[in-house]
Amino acid sequence: GFMYYMVERCQFNSTDPKDIELITSWYYNKIEVNRFSSSLGKFVGYTKYGVYNAKQWNSGAFLNTMRADKERYCVHNIGIWNINI
């Protein structure tokens, strides 16, 4: 069968929001197809299908949702993660 999945991660050096980056990657059969990086602020495609997706997602409301996810997911939880380190 085929496998399609998403991995979302936060990379940070401090609790300052400007030092936090949200990276969301979509994979199909172990190949990264798309990636959203909050520091870049847009989607990037790595395959023909991924480039098509990135073009569609960068021109729609999904882009604004992903930009807000940095605040919702990373900045909100960074204090908890930082204590555990």
Short mmCIF file of C-alpha atoms in Angstrom, two decimals:
data_model
loop_
_atom_site.label_atom_id
_atom_site.label_comp_id
_atom_site.label_asym_id
_atom_site.label_seq_id
_atom_site.Cartn_x
_atom_site.Cartn_y
_atom_site.Cartn_z
CA GLY A 1 0.00 0.00 0.00
CA PHE A 2 0.86 3.65 -0.07
CA MET A 3 1.66 5.79 2.94
CA TYR A 4 0.85 9.51 3.21
CA TYR A 5 1.67 11.29 6.45
CA MET A 6 2.57 14.66 7.98
CA VAL A 7 5.26 15.55 10.50
CA GLU A 8 5.10 18.82 12.45
CA ARG A 9 8.03 20.03 14.54
CA CYS A 10 9.24 23.15 16.31
CA GLN A 11 12.90 24.10 16.31
CA PHE A 12 14.03 26.61 18.90
CA ASN A 13 17.07 27.99 20.71
CA SER A 14 15.16 30.11 23.22
CA THR A 15 11.61 30.93 24.28
CA ASP A 16 11.68 34.15 22.25
CA PRO A 17 9.07 33.79 19.45
CA LYS A 18 11.48 35.14 16.83
CA ASP A 19 13.87 32.23 17.59
CA ILE A 20 11.18 29.58 17.04
CA GLU A 21 10.55 27.92 13.70
CA LEU A 22 7.63 25.66 12.80
CA ILE A 23 8.37 23.10 10.09
CA THR A 24 5.56 20.95 8.73
CA SER A 25 6.42 18.27 6.16
CA TRP A 26 4.15 16.02 4.10
CA TYR A 27 5.51 12.66 2.94
CA TYR A 28 4.30 10.16 0.37
CA ASN A 29 6.02 6.76 0.32
CA LYS A 30 8.92 8.09 2.44
CA ILE A 31 9.60 10.98 0.03
CA GLU A 32 9.06 14.54 1.23
CA VAL A 33 6.49 16.09 -1.09
CA ASN A 34 5.76 19.46 0.57
CA ARG A 35 7.15 21.55 3.40
CA PHE A 36 5.95 24.63 5.22
CA SER A 37 8.52 26.66 7.13
CA SER A 38 7.39 29.55 9.31
CA SER A 39 10.70 31.37 8.76
CA LEU A 40 10.16 31.19 5.00
CA GLY A 41 6.43 31.89 5.39
CA LYS A 42 5.26 29.71 2.50
CA PHE A 43 4.96 26.19 1.16
CA VAL A 44 7.66 24.56 -0.96
CA GLY A 45 7.16 21.55 -3.21
CA TYR A 46 9.84 18.92 -3.81
CA THR A 47 8.10 16.76 -6.43
CA LYS A 48 5.84 17.55 -9.39
CA TYR A 49 2.80 16.83 -7.21
CA GLY A 50 4.34 18.86 -4.36
CA VAL A 51 4.96 21.90 -6.57
CA TYR A 52 1.32 21.77 -7.65
CA ASN A 53 0.17 21.57 -4.02
CA ALA A 54 2.48 24.42 -2.95
CA LYS A 55 1.13 26.68 -5.69
CA GLN A 56 -2.46 26.01 -4.60
CA TRP A 57 -1.76 26.28 -0.87
CA ASN A 58 0.27 29.50 -1.18
CA SER A 59 -2.64 31.26 -2.88
CA GLY A 60 -5.35 30.21 -0.43
CA ALA A 61 -6.52 30.51 3.16
CA PHE A 62 -4.50 27.44 4.18
CA LEU A 63 -1.35 29.61 4.13
CA ASN A 64 -2.78 31.93 6.80
CA THR A 65 -3.76 28.92 8.92
CA MET A 66 -0.22 27.53 8.77
CA ARG A 67 1.30 30.91 9.62
CA ALA A 68 -0.91 31.08 12.72
CA ASP A 69 0.05 27.53 13.73
CA LYS A 70 3.46 28.74 14.91
CA GLU A 71 1.74 30.78 17.63
CA ARG A 72 -0.88 28.12 18.36
CA TYR A 73 1.40 25.11 18.47
CA CYS A 74 5.01 26.16 19.10
CA VAL A 75 4.89 29.39 21.10
CA HIS A 76 2.06 28.09 23.26
CA ASN A 77 3.92 24.89 24.23
CA ILE A 78 7.53 26.11 24.25
CA GLY A 79 7.53 26.79 28.00
CA ILE A 80 6.50 23.19 28.72
CA TRP A 81 9.08 21.72 26.35
CA ASN A 82 11.86 24.00 27.59
CA ILE A 83 11.32 22.95 31.24
CA ASN A 84 11.58 19.27 30.29
CA ILE A 85 14.93 19.78 28.59
#
